Coordinates of C-alpha atoms in Angstrom, one line a residue:
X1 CA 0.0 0.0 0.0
X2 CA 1.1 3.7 -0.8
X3 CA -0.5 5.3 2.6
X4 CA 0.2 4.7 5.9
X5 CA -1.9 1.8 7.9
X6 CA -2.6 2.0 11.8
X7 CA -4.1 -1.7 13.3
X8 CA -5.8 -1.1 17.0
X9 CA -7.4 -4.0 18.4
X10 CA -8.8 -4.2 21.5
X11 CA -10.8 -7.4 23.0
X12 CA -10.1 -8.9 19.8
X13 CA -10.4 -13.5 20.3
X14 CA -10.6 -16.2 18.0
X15 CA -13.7 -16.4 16.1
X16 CA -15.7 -18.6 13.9
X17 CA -14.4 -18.8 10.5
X18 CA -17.3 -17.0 8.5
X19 CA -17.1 -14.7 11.0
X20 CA -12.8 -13.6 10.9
X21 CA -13.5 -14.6 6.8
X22 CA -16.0 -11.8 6.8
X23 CA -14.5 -9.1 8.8
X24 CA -11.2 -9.7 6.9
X25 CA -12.9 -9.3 3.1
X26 CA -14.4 -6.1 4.6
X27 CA -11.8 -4.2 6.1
X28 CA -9.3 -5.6 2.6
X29 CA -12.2 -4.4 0.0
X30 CA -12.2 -0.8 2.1
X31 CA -8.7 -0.5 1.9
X32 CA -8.6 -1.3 -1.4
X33 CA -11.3 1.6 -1.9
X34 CA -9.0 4.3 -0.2
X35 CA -6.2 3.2 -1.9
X36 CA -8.1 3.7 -5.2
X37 CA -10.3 6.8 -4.4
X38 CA -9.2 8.7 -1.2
X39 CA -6.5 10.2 -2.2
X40 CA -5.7 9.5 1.8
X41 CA -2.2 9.9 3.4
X42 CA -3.2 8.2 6.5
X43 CA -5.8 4.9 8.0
X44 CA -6.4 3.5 10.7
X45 CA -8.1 0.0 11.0
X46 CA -10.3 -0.7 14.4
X47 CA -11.1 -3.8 15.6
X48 CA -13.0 -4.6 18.6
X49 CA -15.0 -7.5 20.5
X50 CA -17.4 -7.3 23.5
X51 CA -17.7 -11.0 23.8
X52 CA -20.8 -10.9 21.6
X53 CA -20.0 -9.1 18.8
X54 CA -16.8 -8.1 17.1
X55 CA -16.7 -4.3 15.4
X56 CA -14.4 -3.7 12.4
X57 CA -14.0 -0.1 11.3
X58 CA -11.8 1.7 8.7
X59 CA -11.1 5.6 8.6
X60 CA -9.1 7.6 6.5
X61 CA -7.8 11.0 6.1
X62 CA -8.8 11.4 2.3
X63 CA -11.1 13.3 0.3
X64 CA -14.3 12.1 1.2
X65 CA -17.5 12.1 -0.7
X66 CA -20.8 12.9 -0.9
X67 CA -22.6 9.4 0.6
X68 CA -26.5 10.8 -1.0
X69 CA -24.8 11.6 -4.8
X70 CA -22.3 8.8 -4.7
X71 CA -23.6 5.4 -6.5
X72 CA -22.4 2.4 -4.1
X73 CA -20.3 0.2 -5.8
X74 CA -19.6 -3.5 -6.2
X75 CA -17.3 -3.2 -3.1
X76 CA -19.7 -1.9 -0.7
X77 CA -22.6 -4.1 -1.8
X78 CA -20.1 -7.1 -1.4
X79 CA -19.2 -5.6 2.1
X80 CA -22.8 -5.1 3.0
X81 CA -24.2 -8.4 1.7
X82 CA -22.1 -10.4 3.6
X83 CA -21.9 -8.6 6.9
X84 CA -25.7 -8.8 6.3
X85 CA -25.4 -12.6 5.9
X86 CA -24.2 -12.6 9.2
X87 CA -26.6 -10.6 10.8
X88 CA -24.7 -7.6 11.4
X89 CA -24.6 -3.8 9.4
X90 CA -22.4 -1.8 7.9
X91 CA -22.3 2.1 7.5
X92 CA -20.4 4.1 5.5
X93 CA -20.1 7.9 7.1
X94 CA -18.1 10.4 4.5
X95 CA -17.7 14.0 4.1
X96 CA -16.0 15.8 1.2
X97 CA -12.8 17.3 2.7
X98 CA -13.0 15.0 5.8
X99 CA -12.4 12.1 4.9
X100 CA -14.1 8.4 4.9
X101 CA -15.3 5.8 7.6
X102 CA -17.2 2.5 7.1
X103 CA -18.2 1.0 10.7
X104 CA -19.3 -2.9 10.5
X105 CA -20.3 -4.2 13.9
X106 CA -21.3 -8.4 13.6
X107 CA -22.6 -10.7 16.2
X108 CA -19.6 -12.7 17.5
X109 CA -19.3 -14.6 20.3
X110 CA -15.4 -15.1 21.1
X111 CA -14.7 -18.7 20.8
X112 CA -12.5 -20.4 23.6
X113 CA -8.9 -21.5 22.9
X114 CA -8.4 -25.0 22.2
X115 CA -5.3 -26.8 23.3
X116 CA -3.8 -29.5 21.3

């Protein structure tokens, strides 16, 4: 990637594989969109579990856009039809000048650790 990527995680287990599978496509295909559109020079990529349900979220510094004008693309219906699937939402928050957010909480109990 040509910006700079920040990881915070905080509560974050193991969890069921359509789950982690999901959360992973999301926060890649929005990275993928900054790195394309944003014209960002900074992200930072949230992650955080409660014990129930695990948040993913992606911000950037770039040039935002106009969410009502903007025709969702490929990307974000992808994003939103499996986080969906899953039973969770996503929401995309932008404002030209300020930047870009998209917010994906997902129910997701933590699995326990199995020792082999």
């Amino acid at each position: 990637a040509t910006v700079v990527i920040s990881v915070a995680a905080e509560d974050v287990g193991r969890y069921a594989q359509d789950v982690e599978a999901t959360v992973y496509f999301c926060v890649l295909e929005a990275l993928q969109n900054v790195q394309k559109y944003s014209k960002a020079s900074t992200v930072v990529v949230r992650l955080h579990g409660d014990g129930s349900r695990l948040s993913f979220e992606v911000t950037d510094d770039g040039t935002g856009f106009d969410t009502s004008t903007v025709r969702r693309g490929a990307g974000l219906t992808n994003m939103v039809d499996r986080v969906e699937a899953l039973g969770g939402g996503v929401e995309v928050t932008s404002v030209p000048g300020a930047g870009t957010r998209v917010h994906g909480p997902l129910p997701a109990p933590a699995r326990e650790a199995v020792l082999v």
